[in-house]
Amino acid sequence: MNLPKPDKPGSEWLPTQPDRSYRRGMAQLRWRHFNGRPALDLAADHCRLVDLSLQSLLKPSRLAPPGGTARNRKHCWLALGAYGSLELTPFSPLRLLLTGSIGDGEASQFLEAARSRMAAMGIHGEVVQLSSRECLSRSQTDMGFCLELLSSRWLGGARSVGSDLQQRLRSTLVKRPVVFLCDLEDHYRQMLDGGESSVYALTAGLEQGPGGLWCCRALLQALRLLAGTGDPVRILGKGGTTPREWTQLLAVRERLLQIQTHLHFLAGAPESDLLGEAGVQTARFLGFHDSRQLPALELLVRDILRRKRKLMALFEGYLERNKAAFLKGNEPFKSQYLRLVSQPEQGSEEETPQRWMKIFRLSQMEPEIVQLPMVSRLQAQLHRWPDRYWRVPAMHADFRVILKNKGRVGPTLRRMRDLGFLGRYLPEFGRLDCLPGIARGRRYSIDEHTLRAVDRLDQVANSTDPGLRDYRALLEQVEDPSILYLGLLLHETGSNGPDRLSGNGQPMAVRALQRLNASPEDRDEVLMLVTEQTLLAHVSQRRDFDDPQIVQEISSVVETTDNLNMLLLHTFADLTSVDETAWSERNRFLLWSLYFRVMDRLMFGRELSGAEHARVAEIQRGVLEQLAGELPVDSVLNHFSFLPEKYALYTPLPQIVAHVRLCENLKEQPLASEWVANPDGGYHELHLSTRDLPGRFAQITGTLTALGIRLLSAQLNTREDGIVIDTFHVSDLGSHLLIDEAGRRRVDQVLAEIILGKTRLEDLLRGQRYEVRTEPGAAAVAVAPRVRIDNDISAHSSVIEVQAQDSWGLSYRIAGILAELGLNIVSAKLATERDYAFDVFYVQTEAGEKVVDGSRMSQILERLRLEVKSQAQPLGRTPVLDRPSRAQGSSTDSAS
């Protein structure tokens, strides 16, 4: 790079306008980057530009006290870390060290001057001052600082101070190489545990994340330290690494530097967000193009994950090999069995996939039998074995034994995946290798998500947590756990094909099961898990599963209680492995409620059995006992008579008691309510009773919306005497009304005023606006607005599904339109996932029938479609009830 240089080392050259010179230099760097200059050369150019920009501050004379001299001062400036090793990407923060003998007052003065100068020029960084003794002491306890010091570079001052410091540091470390390697490994593990511990995490950074640039620098510094030289030829001659590994290391460093440089130039700041528009532009810059299976961005992320995984394997393999080499005969005692297993084979013909499957099976009980020499032999022969070696029936039997050993499956499958064995044995899973799944809002790659679901199932098998007790009881009842684990392993195999967004893995699962020689019964069960993997989650969160037709359809799908148990466990493991915020007590309650309904149907058939009638009578007696002396017996029995018999069968007894009290307290009041806080789930339950009128649901949802309360779900029960009992799950959008009892009473008061007509809803809504919050760090999910009407789901109601980007007041606006169109909402499911909403409304006409008129269905679709497209539409209208005519029609949908 053609940057200005001083005439001679001792000159006092200083750019006439350093700020402008630095900006001009950065513009030149940007131009050279976009014209293909290698990233490592560009990083070195950037470091030299910073050197020149800071040169005036680093002169020895600048550190002299006023009127004094710096001739005898023993101090120097050192560049640390990436800046010291000439690998500093644009806008990345740098670190400067002032070391040597210098007075505290003088040091503070010039440190402040350096920080001010850097800030004025827009250079991000940190300036520290430590004596040589403090540097050496800190390097013994802080491996991060030790590595920064190893890569340090002299910038100004007494060069001998920096040289002496580095020499003393290196001699100390070389004397105890095993200690250095163990400390390096401990620091590496702590760094991963303190941040994102998986190389397969899509949000992991390029610098400090697993397999990032920090690992590159740490490995290079360790190689140079133990080889005693920075010359690559001599490093390779020392045997610390192979030429192939050295080439891979440099290639990973160059690619990561290139990507980080491009992201920094696009953002004009030290940002590395690959999952947004900057990532798409970076993918195109690097030559990635959309394919039939994957868009360019996912191809780029997949390439990064594979490179980072290779780097982590190089780093960890280097540490393990060199620790063993330095220990030599001082290895810890090993049993004769482990020594025998780890011995190399006499002939390569004895190394077969079948033998390795047995080793993996044994490693479930004794993980240490998989030693480094064995791994090297496996990786050398993995792709040489012909396909027929992988189709031995005994090998499939061993694999099923691995999957049956519940509680120990995840670590074994992960080890098989990391060594490349699982992808070769099960190519349907191998296709998912480092597959990002960005469009589906995943936090980890698809293969890692799958193994995390397996880990979750292992956790259920081993846990004593009371919250997992019910799941563990179901797992113990599963007849063949290998079916469940195999279903989890194959459930995402459709994520790299034409149906990748839907994740339909049935065709791939069929191929895998045929190759594994699974019996017809096992195939049917695995395919049920793969095909219906979202069934329970979808229905429990988005459907009124009090509808007997829905319960019957699920019963027909699962067929047996064993299948239902496996599907529930599959659903739980899959949902809870997405990320930490994907599961809540509300999800659990709804899922188990649906499970018990389907289980009852499987056990007792279509009609209510005598046992169920007896159970209803028992529930009624329990309610009467709890309310004895508080309410008349007739009031309690009337409550049951006004509702379907299934209400008593599937509603928790405490909730029934609350409902009876609400209806009794209603009397002449406009409404009665009860609030139940659920801090673990992050929401409140609002049980509300009032008298039913057309548009009542819109009134309630509109009021809650205007008060800054977000509706997460809603369940409606309507008694034959015209009293509705609504259960809402709500959270706070910023009004803070749900924090204390006074705020909740304020909500009740406003609801009563709206119902009585004392307050106009449009006045309450006018001027109100709250922001719908999304989960921090969650990848945006593109959702096309969609409206659908279905008359087949429910036997008595038309079902309207609305999927759209979540926004303030969306549920109210939909309910208002339905009220305007003369439709009565008899039930509703409101679900929010990340930044989009999925609302389901069960509606009837004024005559209590389904909507079957074609023109009326088209009118509903058109009104709702326009509403979800214009989500910025201001609120404040009052629903006006129409009286449309009815005629015949059918179900339809519309996507905008």
mmCIF file of C-alpha atoms in Angstrom, residues 191-503:
data_model
loop_
_atom_site.group_PDB
_atom_site.id
_atom_site.type_symbol
_atom_site.label_atom_id
_atom_site.label_comp_id
_atom_site.label_asym_id
_atom_site.label_seq_id
_atom_site.Cartn_x
_atom_site.Cartn_y
_atom_site.Cartn_z
ATOM 1 C CA MET A 191 -14.003 -18.843 26.648
ATOM 2 C CA LEU A 192 -16.445 -21.231 24.982
ATOM 3 C CA ASP A 193 -18.407 -21.840 28.184
ATOM 4 C CA GLY A 194 -18.659 -18.110 28.799
ATOM 5 C CA GLY A 195 -20.124 -17.397 25.355
ATOM 6 C CA GLU A 196 -21.504 -19.433 22.479
ATOM 7 C CA SER A 197 -20.120 -22.922 23.053
ATOM 8 C CA SER A 198 -21.086 -24.505 19.742
ATOM 9 C CA VAL A 199 -19.300 -24.039 16.441
ATOM 10 C CA TYR A 200 -22.656 -24.774 14.810
ATOM 11 C CA ALA A 201 -24.303 -21.657 16.302
ATOM 12 C CA LEU A 202 -25.405 -19.286 13.544
ATOM 13 C CA THR A 203 -24.925 -16.247 15.766
ATOM 14 C CA ALA A 204 -21.350 -17.068 16.830
ATOM 15 C CA GLY A 205 -18.903 -14.284 15.967
ATOM 16 C CA LEU A 206 -16.029 -14.504 13.508
ATOM 17 C CA GLU A 207 -13.520 -13.209 16.061
ATOM 18 C CA GLN A 208 -14.128 -14.692 19.501
ATOM 19 C CA GLY A 209 -16.649 -17.365 18.578
ATOM 20 C CA PRO A 210 -15.801 -21.080 18.356
ATOM 21 C CA GLY A 211 -13.377 -21.673 15.507
ATOM 22 C CA GLY A 212 -12.963 -17.924 14.966
ATOM 23 C CA LEU A 213 -9.920 -15.774 14.273
ATOM 24 C CA TRP A 214 -8.854 -15.995 17.913
ATOM 25 C CA CYS A 215 -8.299 -19.740 17.463
ATOM 26 C CA CYS A 216 -6.194 -19.021 14.361
ATOM 27 C CA ARG A 217 -3.919 -16.629 16.209
ATOM 28 C CA ALA A 218 -3.691 -18.842 19.299
ATOM 29 C CA LEU A 219 -2.709 -21.890 17.229
ATOM 30 C CA LEU A 220 -0.148 -19.935 15.208
ATOM 31 C CA GLN A 221 1.402 -18.471 18.341
ATOM 32 C CA ALA A 222 1.598 -21.906 19.977
ATOM 33 C CA LEU A 223 3.263 -23.361 16.867
ATOM 34 C CA ARG A 224 5.796 -20.538 16.718
ATOM 35 C CA LEU A 225 6.522 -20.662 20.433
ATOM 36 C CA LEU A 226 7.174 -24.399 20.674
ATOM 37 C CA ALA A 227 9.054 -24.487 17.357
ATOM 38 C CA GLY A 228 11.195 -21.541 18.447
ATOM 39 C CA THR A 229 10.739 -19.796 15.121
ATOM 40 C CA GLY A 230 8.175 -18.093 12.921
ATOM 41 C CA ASP A 231 9.506 -19.644 9.720
ATOM 42 C CA PRO A 232 6.817 -21.988 8.276
ATOM 43 C CA VAL A 233 9.440 -24.364 6.866
ATOM 44 C CA ARG A 234 11.100 -24.787 10.237
ATOM 45 C CA ILE A 235 7.741 -25.067 11.999
ATOM 46 C CA LEU A 236 6.767 -27.919 9.699
ATOM 47 C CA GLY A 237 10.179 -29.468 10.212
ATOM 48 C CA LYS A 238 9.617 -29.551 13.959
ATOM 49 C CA GLY A 239 6.564 -31.767 13.399
ATOM 50 C CA GLY A 240 4.059 -29.552 15.212
ATOM 51 C CA THR A 241 1.680 -29.828 12.277
ATOM 52 C CA THR A 242 1.496 -31.328 8.815
ATOM 53 C CA PRO A 243 1.767 -29.366 5.545
ATOM 54 C CA ARG A 244 -1.887 -30.134 4.831
ATOM 55 C CA GLU A 245 -3.010 -28.844 8.221
ATOM 56 C CA TRP A 246 -0.816 -25.752 7.822
ATOM 57 C CA THR A 247 -2.434 -25.006 4.464
ATOM 58 C CA GLN A 248 -5.909 -25.486 5.939
ATOM 59 C CA LEU A 249 -5.095 -23.163 8.847
ATOM 60 C CA LEU A 250 -3.928 -20.364 6.551
ATOM 61 C CA ALA A 251 -6.926 -20.829 4.246
ATOM 62 C CA VAL A 252 -9.401 -20.545 7.142
ATOM 63 C CA ARG A 253 -7.654 -17.427 8.439
ATOM 64 C CA GLU A 254 -7.728 -15.761 5.002
ATOM 65 C CA ARG A 255 -11.421 -16.528 4.442
ATOM 66 C CA LEU A 256 -12.560 -15.366 7.892
ATOM 67 C CA LEU A 257 -10.496 -12.183 7.578
ATOM 68 C CA GLN A 258 -12.007 -11.541 4.161
ATOM 69 C CA ILE A 259 -15.576 -11.963 5.412
ATOM 70 C CA GLN A 260 -15.038 -9.831 8.502
ATOM 71 C CA THR A 261 -13.356 -7.122 6.412
ATOM 72 C CA HIS A 262 -16.300 -7.006 4.010
ATOM 73 C CA LEU A 263 -18.853 -6.847 6.824
ATOM 74 C CA HIS A 264 -16.924 -4.026 8.484
ATOM 75 C CA PHE A 265 -16.755 -1.990 5.296
ATOM 76 C CA LEU A 266 -20.472 -2.499 4.636
ATOM 77 C CA ALA A 267 -21.443 -1.405 8.146
ATOM 78 C CA GLY A 268 -18.712 1.182 8.621
ATOM 79 C CA ALA A 269 -18.348 -0.222 12.140
ATOM 80 C CA PRO A 270 -17.018 -3.353 13.902
ATOM 81 C CA GLU A 271 -20.137 -5.432 13.245
ATOM 82 C CA SER A 272 -20.329 -9.034 12.072
ATOM 83 C CA ASP A 273 -24.029 -9.718 11.547
ATOM 84 C CA LEU A 274 -24.093 -12.403 8.884
ATOM 85 C CA LEU A 275 -27.804 -13.158 9.060
ATOM 86 C CA GLY A 276 -29.058 -9.866 7.652
ATOM 87 C CA GLU A 277 -28.765 -7.977 4.384
ATOM 88 C CA ALA A 278 -25.025 -7.475 4.938
ATOM 89 C CA GLY A 279 -24.615 -11.249 4.891
ATOM 90 C CA VAL A 280 -26.471 -11.479 1.572
ATOM 91 C CA GLN A 281 -24.201 -8.824 0.026
ATOM 92 C CA THR A 282 -21.133 -10.599 1.413
ATOM 93 C CA ALA A 283 -22.242 -13.886 -0.121
ATOM 94 C CA ARG A 284 -22.635 -12.259 -3.514
ATOM 95 C CA PHE A 285 -19.258 -10.520 -3.199
ATOM 96 C CA LEU A 286 -17.601 -13.884 -2.514
ATOM 97 C CA GLY A 287 -19.236 -15.499 -5.528
ATOM 98 C CA PHE A 288 -22.059 -17.480 -3.915
ATOM 99 C CA HIS A 289 -25.277 -17.738 -5.942
ATOM 100 C CA ASP A 290 -28.729 -19.054 -5.142
ATOM 101 C CA SER A 291 -29.141 -22.744 -5.939
ATOM 102 C CA ARG A 292 -32.210 -24.954 -6.122
ATOM 103 C CA GLN A 293 -31.621 -26.180 -2.589
ATOM 104 C CA LEU A 294 -30.135 -23.164 -0.805
ATOM 105 C CA PRO A 295 -29.927 -19.372 -1.185
ATOM 106 C CA ALA A 296 -26.514 -17.720 -1.432
ATOM 107 C CA LEU A 297 -26.513 -16.575 2.193
ATOM 108 C CA GLU A 298 -27.046 -20.084 3.549
ATOM 109 C CA LEU A 299 -24.319 -21.399 1.259
ATOM 110 C CA LEU A 300 -21.943 -18.805 2.701
ATOM 111 C CA VAL A 301 -22.893 -19.585 6.313
ATOM 112 C CA ARG A 302 -22.507 -23.289 5.626
ATOM 113 C CA ASP A 303 -19.028 -22.693 4.231
ATOM 114 C CA ILE A 304 -18.104 -20.659 7.326
ATOM 115 C CA LEU A 305 -19.379 -23.325 9.727
ATOM 116 C CA ARG A 306 -17.382 -26.031 7.977
ATOM 117 C CA ARG A 307 -14.209 -23.966 8.016
ATOM 118 C CA LYS A 308 -14.613 -23.083 11.671
ATOM 119 C CA ARG A 309 -15.240 -26.727 12.514
ATOM 120 C CA LYS A 310 -12.041 -27.696 10.697
ATOM 121 C CA LEU A 311 -10.132 -25.019 12.607
ATOM 122 C CA MET A 312 -11.466 -26.258 15.940
ATOM 123 C CA ALA A 313 -10.457 -29.812 15.024
ATOM 124 C CA LEU A 314 -6.931 -28.582 14.158
ATOM 125 C CA PHE A 315 -6.697 -26.598 17.387
ATOM 126 C CA GLU A 316 -7.949 -29.364 19.672
ATOM 127 C CA GLY A 317 -5.961 -32.054 17.848
ATOM 128 C CA TYR A 318 -2.769 -30.001 18.173
ATOM 129 C CA LEU A 319 -3.268 -29.580 21.916
ATOM 130 C CA GLU A 320 -3.970 -33.280 22.452
ATOM 131 C CA ARG A 321 -1.042 -34.492 20.332
ATOM 132 C CA ASN A 322 1.498 -32.169 21.881
ATOM 133 C CA LYS A 323 0.402 -32.778 25.452
ATOM 134 C CA ALA A 324 0.826 -36.514 24.846
ATOM 135 C CA ALA A 325 4.218 -35.957 23.175
ATOM 136 C CA PHE A 326 5.591 -33.891 26.066
ATOM 137 C CA LEU A 327 4.183 -36.248 28.698
ATOM 138 C CA LYS A 328 5.629 -39.338 26.949
ATOM 139 C CA GLY A 329 6.027 -42.011 29.600
ATOM 140 C CA ASN A 330 4.241 -39.999 32.261
ATOM 141 C CA GLU A 331 0.757 -40.730 30.948
ATOM 142 C CA PRO A 332 -1.884 -41.590 33.515
ATOM 143 C CA PHE A 333 -2.570 -45.253 34.160
ATOM 144 C CA LYS A 334 -4.812 -46.920 31.601
ATOM 145 C CA SER A 335 -6.543 -50.220 31.973
ATOM 146 C CA GLN A 336 -5.326 -53.131 29.902
ATOM 147 C CA TYR A 337 -8.649 -53.073 28.110
ATOM 148 C CA LEU A 338 -8.213 -49.465 26.936
ATOM 149 C CA ARG A 339 -4.638 -50.133 25.838
ATOM 150 C CA LEU A 340 -5.762 -53.137 23.859
ATOM 151 C CA VAL A 341 -8.529 -51.271 22.091
ATOM 152 C CA SER A 342 -6.327 -48.277 21.219
ATOM 153 C CA GLN A 343 -3.574 -50.379 19.621
ATOM 154 C CA PRO A 344 -3.275 -49.927 15.843
ATOM 155 C CA GLU A 345 -4.450 -52.820 13.722
ATOM 156 C CA GLN A 346 -1.975 -55.039 11.935
ATOM 157 C CA GLY A 347 -3.688 -54.734 8.605
ATOM 158 C CA SER A 348 -5.974 -52.127 7.196
ATOM 159 C CA GLU A 349 -8.334 -54.850 6.027
ATOM 160 C CA GLU A 350 -9.407 -55.353 9.651
ATOM 161 C CA GLU A 351 -10.598 -51.728 9.840
ATOM 162 C CA THR A 352 -14.221 -51.827 8.684
ATOM 163 C CA PRO A 353 -17.322 -49.713 9.348
ATOM 164 C CA GLN A 354 -18.828 -52.705 11.169
ATOM 165 C CA ARG A 355 -15.902 -52.801 13.617
ATOM 166 C CA TRP A 356 -16.212 -49.066 14.183
ATOM 167 C CA MET A 357 -19.935 -49.344 14.866
ATOM 168 C CA LYS A 358 -19.087 -51.842 17.606
ATOM 169 C CA ILE A 359 -16.502 -49.426 19.003
ATOM 170 C CA PHE A 360 -19.075 -46.640 19.117
ATOM 171 C CA ARG A 361 -21.521 -48.994 20.829
ATOM 172 C CA LEU A 362 -18.912 -49.834 23.482
ATOM 173 C CA SER A 363 -18.017 -46.147 23.859
ATOM 174 C CA GLN A 364 -21.488 -45.480 25.281
ATOM 175 C CA MET A 365 -20.277 -47.138 28.482
ATOM 176 C CA GLU A 366 -16.560 -46.264 28.179
ATOM 177 C CA PRO A 367 -16.087 -43.074 26.115
ATOM 178 C CA GLU A 368 -12.276 -43.082 26.443
ATOM 179 C CA ILE A 369 -11.833 -46.121 24.229
ATOM 180 C CA VAL A 370 -11.977 -43.769 21.211
ATOM 181 C CA GLN A 371 -8.351 -42.597 21.267
ATOM 182 C CA LEU A 372 -6.591 -40.095 18.991
ATOM 183 C CA PRO A 373 -4.545 -42.708 17.019
ATOM 184 C CA MET A 374 -7.758 -44.600 16.306
ATOM 185 C CA VAL A 375 -9.469 -41.432 15.129
ATOM 186 C CA SER A 376 -6.601 -40.714 12.737
ATOM 187 C CA ARG A 377 -6.928 -44.173 11.214
ATOM 188 C CA LEU A 378 -10.690 -43.773 10.867
ATOM 189 C CA GLN A 379 -10.430 -40.412 9.106
ATOM 190 C CA ALA A 380 -7.766 -41.788 6.763
ATOM 191 C CA GLN A 381 -9.991 -44.667 5.636
ATOM 192 C CA LEU A 382 -13.492 -43.247 6.039
ATOM 193 C CA HIS A 383 -14.029 -42.382 2.374
ATOM 194 C CA ARG A 384 -12.135 -45.389 1.015
ATOM 195 C CA TRP A 385 -14.630 -47.991 2.182
ATOM 196 C CA PRO A 386 -17.070 -48.988 -0.601
ATOM 197 C CA ASP A 387 -20.803 -48.650 -0.105
ATOM 198 C CA ARG A 388 -21.299 -52.379 0.412
ATOM 199 C CA TYR A 389 -19.272 -52.177 3.643
ATOM 200 C CA TRP A 390 -21.984 -49.930 5.116
ATOM 201 C CA ARG A 391 -24.898 -52.304 4.421
ATOM 202 C CA VAL A 392 -24.051 -55.179 6.744
ATOM 203 C CA PRO A 393 -27.147 -56.307 8.728
ATOM 204 C CA ALA A 394 -25.090 -56.794 11.903
ATOM 205 C CA MET A 395 -23.989 -53.169 11.644
ATOM 206 C CA HIS A 396 -27.612 -51.995 11.534
ATOM 207 C CA ALA A 397 -28.378 -54.127 14.576
ATOM 208 C CA ASP A 398 -25.527 -52.461 16.506
ATOM 209 C CA PHE A 399 -26.841 -49.028 15.496
ATOM 210 C CA ARG A 400 -30.285 -49.890 16.853
ATOM 211 C CA VAL A 401 -28.652 -51.032 20.101
ATOM 212 C CA ILE A 402 -26.983 -47.611 20.354
ATOM 213 C CA LEU A 403 -30.348 -45.903 19.888
ATOM 214 C CA LYS A 404 -32.044 -48.133 22.470
ATOM 215 C CA ASN A 405 -29.618 -47.118 25.211
ATOM 216 C CA LYS A 406 -31.720 -44.098 26.227
ATOM 217 C CA GLY A 407 -29.883 -41.450 28.176
ATOM 218 C CA ARG A 408 -26.565 -42.169 26.427
ATOM 219 C CA VAL A 409 -27.474 -41.711 22.769
ATOM 220 C CA GLY A 410 -26.622 -38.038 22.221
ATOM 221 C CA PRO A 411 -22.861 -38.062 23.036
ATOM 222 C CA THR A 412 -22.302 -41.135 20.863
ATOM 223 C CA LEU A 413 -24.178 -39.729 17.877
ATOM 224 C CA ARG A 414 -22.349 -36.415 18.284
ATOM 225 C CA ARG A 415 -18.981 -38.172 18.277
ATOM 226 C CA MET A 416 -20.014 -40.123 15.175
ATOM 227 C CA ARG A 417 -21.118 -36.880 13.511
ATOM 228 C CA ASP A 418 -17.921 -34.996 14.350
ATOM 229 C CA LEU A 419 -15.755 -37.797 12.935
ATOM 230 C CA GLY A 420 -17.797 -37.935 9.726
ATOM 231 C CA PHE A 421 -18.927 -41.501 10.415
ATOM 232 C CA LEU A 422 -22.630 -40.780 10.948
ATOM 233 C CA GLY A 423 -22.934 -38.776 7.716
ATOM 234 C CA ARG A 424 -21.364 -41.640 5.753
ATOM 235 C CA TYR A 425 -23.479 -44.318 7.430
ATOM 236 C CA LEU A 426 -26.678 -42.278 7.216
ATOM 237 C CA PRO A 427 -26.272 -40.016 4.148
ATOM 238 C CA GLU A 428 -29.768 -38.585 4.653
ATOM 239 C CA PHE A 429 -28.452 -37.047 7.869
ATOM 240 C CA GLY A 430 -25.114 -36.245 6.228
ATOM 241 C CA ARG A 431 -26.910 -33.930 3.782
ATOM 242 C CA LEU A 432 -27.738 -31.709 6.759
ATOM 243 C CA ASP A 433 -24.066 -31.154 7.602
ATOM 244 C CA CYS A 434 -23.718 -27.498 8.706
ATOM 245 C CA LEU A 435 -27.019 -26.632 6.966
ATOM 246 C CA PRO A 436 -27.990 -23.219 8.417
ATOM 247 C CA GLY A 437 -31.788 -23.129 8.190
ATOM 248 C CA ILE A 438 -31.833 -19.331 8.437
ATOM 249 C CA ALA A 439 -35.187 -19.043 6.660
ATOM 250 C CA ARG A 440 -36.764 -21.150 9.405
ATOM 251 C CA GLY A 441 -35.473 -18.930 12.201
ATOM 252 C CA ARG A 442 -33.031 -21.504 13.589
ATOM 253 C CA ARG A 443 -30.312 -20.586 16.053
ATOM 254 C CA TYR A 444 -28.131 -23.584 15.229
ATOM 255 C CA SER A 445 -27.455 -25.504 12.060
ATOM 256 C CA ILE A 446 -30.034 -28.180 11.235
ATOM 257 C CA ASP A 447 -27.763 -31.111 12.124
ATOM 258 C CA GLU A 448 -26.863 -29.488 15.449
ATOM 259 C CA HIS A 449 -30.536 -28.788 16.167
ATOM 260 C CA THR A 450 -31.283 -32.463 15.547
ATOM 261 C CA LEU A 451 -28.572 -33.643 17.924
ATOM 262 C CA ARG A 452 -29.682 -31.123 20.533
ATOM 263 C CA ALA A 453 -33.158 -32.643 20.336
ATOM 264 C CA VAL A 454 -31.561 -36.051 20.959
ATOM 265 C CA ASP A 455 -29.617 -34.561 23.882
ATOM 266 C CA ARG A 456 -32.866 -33.202 25.277
ATOM 267 C CA LEU A 457 -34.390 -36.669 25.190
ATOM 268 C CA ASP A 458 -31.314 -38.026 26.982
ATOM 269 C CA GLN A 459 -31.777 -35.328 29.598
ATOM 270 C CA VAL A 460 -35.351 -36.477 30.148
ATOM 271 C CA ALA A 461 -34.131 -40.056 30.655
ATOM 272 C CA ASN A 462 -31.469 -39.056 33.199
ATOM 273 C CA SER A 463 -33.118 -36.108 34.962
ATOM 274 C CA THR A 464 -34.539 -35.964 38.465
ATOM 275 C CA ASP A 465 -36.029 -32.527 37.777
ATOM 276 C CA PRO A 466 -39.691 -32.479 38.876
ATOM 277 C CA GLY A 467 -40.523 -30.470 35.757
ATOM 278 C CA LEU A 468 -39.410 -33.389 33.578
ATOM 279 C CA ARG A 469 -40.952 -36.141 35.701
ATOM 280 C CA ASP A 470 -44.014 -36.576 33.484
ATOM 281 C CA TYR A 471 -41.908 -36.772 30.320
ATOM 282 C CA ARG A 472 -39.596 -39.311 31.933
ATOM 283 C CA ALA A 473 -42.575 -41.461 32.916
ATOM 284 C CA LEU A 474 -43.724 -41.477 29.283
ATOM 285 C CA LEU A 475 -40.234 -42.338 28.041
ATOM 286 C CA GLU A 476 -40.119 -45.323 30.372
ATOM 287 C CA GLN A 477 -43.402 -46.532 28.852
ATOM 288 C CA VAL A 478 -42.113 -46.385 25.262
ATOM 289 C CA GLU A 479 -41.782 -49.950 24.013
ATOM 290 C CA ASP A 480 -38.761 -49.387 21.718
ATOM 291 C CA PRO A 481 -36.799 -46.165 22.372
ATOM 292 C CA SER A 482 -34.768 -46.684 19.192
ATOM 293 C CA ILE A 483 -37.898 -45.833 17.176
ATOM 294 C CA LEU A 484 -38.217 -42.505 18.966
ATOM 295 C CA TYR A 485 -34.512 -41.651 18.614
ATOM 296 C CA LEU A 486 -34.511 -42.672 14.959
ATOM 297 C CA GLY A 487 -37.538 -40.467 14.332
ATOM 298 C CA LEU A 488 -35.716 -37.508 15.880
ATOM 299 C CA LEU A 489 -32.590 -38.257 13.853
ATOM 300 C CA LEU A 490 -34.530 -38.273 10.575
ATOM 301 C CA HIS A 491 -37.158 -35.617 11.229
ATOM 302 C CA GLU A 492 -35.202 -32.786 9.537
ATOM 303 C CA THR A 493 -33.881 -34.757 6.562
ATOM 304 C CA GLY A 494 -36.203 -32.873 4.215
ATOM 305 C CA SER A 495 -34.547 -29.537 5.020
ATOM 306 C CA ASN A 496 -32.162 -29.631 2.057
ATOM 307 C CA GLY A 497 -34.586 -30.357 -0.730
ATOM 308 C CA PRO A 498 -37.439 -28.719 -2.632
ATOM 309 C CA ASP A 499 -39.594 -28.765 0.541
ATOM 310 C CA ARG A 500 -36.856 -27.417 2.785
ATOM 311 C CA LEU A 501 -39.053 -24.708 4.326
ATOM 312 C CA SER A 502 -41.683 -27.225 5.352
ATOM 313 C CA GLY A 503 -39.046 -29.724 6.450
#
